[in-house]
Amino acid sequence: MARLYRADRLGQEIEKEISDIIRKRVRDPRVQGITITGVNVTGDLQQATVYYSILSDKASDGERVATGLQKAKGLIRSELGSRLSIYKTPELIFERDASVQYGDRIDQLINKLNSKE
């Protein structure tokens, strides 16, 4: 139980710090304007899956952001290591959060139904 609680706390801290690092330290224009939506840390604290969203629906923009995050991963991880007081900084895995797009699609369908009435 304590281990899961620690992973959740660490995930929240990583989410906050990565948002700050991307905003202030990463100069790559490909990753500007992304939002970190959540972080899942494994129970052994070795890996952190970072979920992000972008405003664009274009596949090319999604690929561009993913490439930019891969390039910035080393900087983000080393900066995290200096900010967090943990023994080993988790390996970062970036994944696009599909829930934002899913929510937009639901809104579109609801609006379409409402406009037909």
PDB file of N, CA and C in Angstrom, residues 6 10 14 41-42 44-48 77 80-82 84-92:
ATOM      1  N   ARG A   6       3.472   5.933  -2.699  1.00  0.00           N
ATOM      2  CA  ARG A   6       4.702   6.626  -3.059  1.00  0.00           C
ATOM      3  C   ARG A   6       4.796   6.812  -4.577  1.00  0.00           C
ATOM      4  N   LEU A  10       5.012  10.369  -6.396  1.00  0.00           N
ATOM      5  CA  LEU A  10       6.118  10.640  -7.306  1.00  0.00           C
ATOM      6  C   LEU A  10       5.590  11.018  -8.687  1.00  0.00           C
ATOM      7  N   ILE A  14       6.465  14.377 -10.641  1.00  0.00           N
ATOM      8  CA  ILE A  14       7.074  14.328 -11.983  1.00  0.00           C
ATOM      9  C   ILE A  14       6.227  15.123 -12.968  1.00  0.00           C
ATOM     10  N   VAL A  41       3.687   5.934 -12.681  1.00  0.00           N
ATOM     11  CA  VAL A  41       4.999   5.417 -12.288  1.00  0.00           C
ATOM     12  C   VAL A  41       4.819   3.960 -11.873  1.00  0.00           C
ATOM     13  N   THR A  42       5.730   3.088 -12.332  1.00  0.00           N
ATOM     14  CA  THR A  42       5.653   1.678 -11.947  1.00  0.00           C
ATOM     15  C   THR A  42       5.931   1.550 -10.452  1.00  0.00           C
ATOM     16  N   ASP A  44       8.023  -0.186  -8.838  1.00  0.00           N
ATOM     17  CA  ASP A  44       9.443  -0.171  -8.448  1.00  0.00           C
ATOM     18  C   ASP A  44      10.106   1.173  -8.740  1.00  0.00           C
ATOM     19  N   LEU A  45       9.329   2.139  -9.213  1.00  0.00           N
ATOM     20  CA  LEU A  45       9.792   3.514  -9.485  1.00  0.00           C
ATOM     21  C   LEU A  45      10.871   3.579 -10.560  1.00  0.00           C
ATOM     22  N   GLN A  46      10.930   2.577 -11.438  1.00  0.00           N
ATOM     23  CA  GLN A  46      11.958   2.538 -12.471  1.00  0.00           C
ATOM     24  C   GLN A  46      11.509   3.177 -13.791  1.00  0.00           C
ATOM     25  N   GLN A  47      10.202   3.195 -14.052  1.00  0.00           N
ATOM     26  CA  GLN A  47       9.691   3.762 -15.296  1.00  0.00           C
ATOM     27  C   GLN A  47       8.515   4.692 -15.005  1.00  0.00           C
ATOM     28  N   ALA A  48       8.453   5.746 -15.799  1.00  0.00           N
ATOM     29  CA  ALA A  48       7.328   6.686 -15.690  1.00  0.00           C
ATOM     30  C   ALA A  48       6.767   6.910 -17.088  1.00  0.00           C
ATOM     31  N   ARG A  77      15.012  14.305 -18.418  1.00  0.00           N
ATOM     32  CA  ARG A  77      15.341  13.325 -17.372  1.00  0.00           C
ATOM     33  C   ARG A  77      16.468  13.833 -16.468  1.00  0.00           C
ATOM     34  N   LEU A  80      15.067  16.497 -14.273  1.00  0.00           N
ATOM     35  CA  LEU A  80      14.250  15.854 -13.242  1.00  0.00           C
ATOM     36  C   LEU A  80      15.124  15.303 -12.124  1.00  0.00           C
ATOM     37  N   GLY A  81      16.235  14.670 -12.512  1.00  0.00           N
ATOM     38  CA  GLY A  81      17.154  14.090 -11.536  1.00  0.00           C
ATOM     39  C   GLY A  81      17.700  15.115 -10.565  1.00  0.00           C
ATOM     40  N   SER A  82      17.942  16.321 -11.062  1.00  0.00           N
ATOM     41  CA  SER A  82      18.478  17.351 -10.174  1.00  0.00           C
ATOM     42  C   SER A  82      17.380  17.979  -9.299  1.00  0.00           C
ATOM     43  N   LEU A  84      14.415  16.282  -8.248  1.00  0.00           N
ATOM     44  CA  LEU A  84      13.774  15.318  -7.351  1.00  0.00           C
ATOM     45  C   LEU A  84      14.807  14.693  -6.428  1.00  0.00           C
ATOM     46  N   SER A  85      14.422  14.437  -5.207  1.00  0.00           N
ATOM     47  CA  SER A  85      15.353  13.818  -4.262  1.00  0.00           C
ATOM     48  C   SER A  85      15.055  12.320  -4.163  1.00  0.00           C
ATOM     49  N   ILE A  86      15.360  11.612  -5.253  1.00  0.00           N
ATOM     50  CA  ILE A  86      15.195  10.159  -5.266  1.00  0.00           C
ATOM     51  C   ILE A  86      16.501   9.529  -5.738  1.00  0.00           C
ATOM     52  N   TYR A  87      16.667   8.260  -5.398  1.00  0.00           N
ATOM     53  CA  TYR A  87      17.924   7.557  -5.682  1.00  0.00           C
ATOM     54  C   TYR A  87      18.187   7.437  -7.180  1.00  0.00           C
ATOM     55  N   LYS A  88      17.173   7.031  -7.942  1.00  0.00           N
ATOM     56  CA  LYS A  88      17.336   6.844  -9.386  1.00  0.00           C
ATOM     57  C   LYS A  88      16.163   7.496 -10.107  1.00  0.00           C
ATOM     58  N   THR A  89      16.468   8.310 -11.091  1.00  0.00           N
ATOM     59  CA  THR A  89      15.426   8.962 -11.871  1.00  0.00           C
ATOM     60  C   THR A  89      14.791   7.934 -12.804  1.00  0.00           C
ATOM     61  N   PRO A  90      13.459   7.830 -12.811  1.00  0.00           N
ATOM     62  CA  PRO A  90      12.806   6.828 -13.660  1.00  0.00           C
ATOM     63  C   PRO A  90      13.060   7.064 -15.148  1.00  0.00           C
ATOM     64  N   GLU A  91      13.056   5.979 -15.898  1.00  0.00           N
ATOM     65  CA  GLU A  91      13.111   6.050 -17.358  1.00  0.00           C
ATOM     66  C   GLU A  91      11.789   6.647 -17.829  1.00  0.00           C
ATOM     67  N   LEU A  92      11.848   7.607 -18.767  1.00  0.00           N
ATOM     68  CA  LEU A  92      10.637   8.292 -19.218  1.00  0.00           C
ATOM     69  C   LEU A  92      10.124   7.699 -20.526  1.00  0.00           C
TER      70      LEU A  92
END
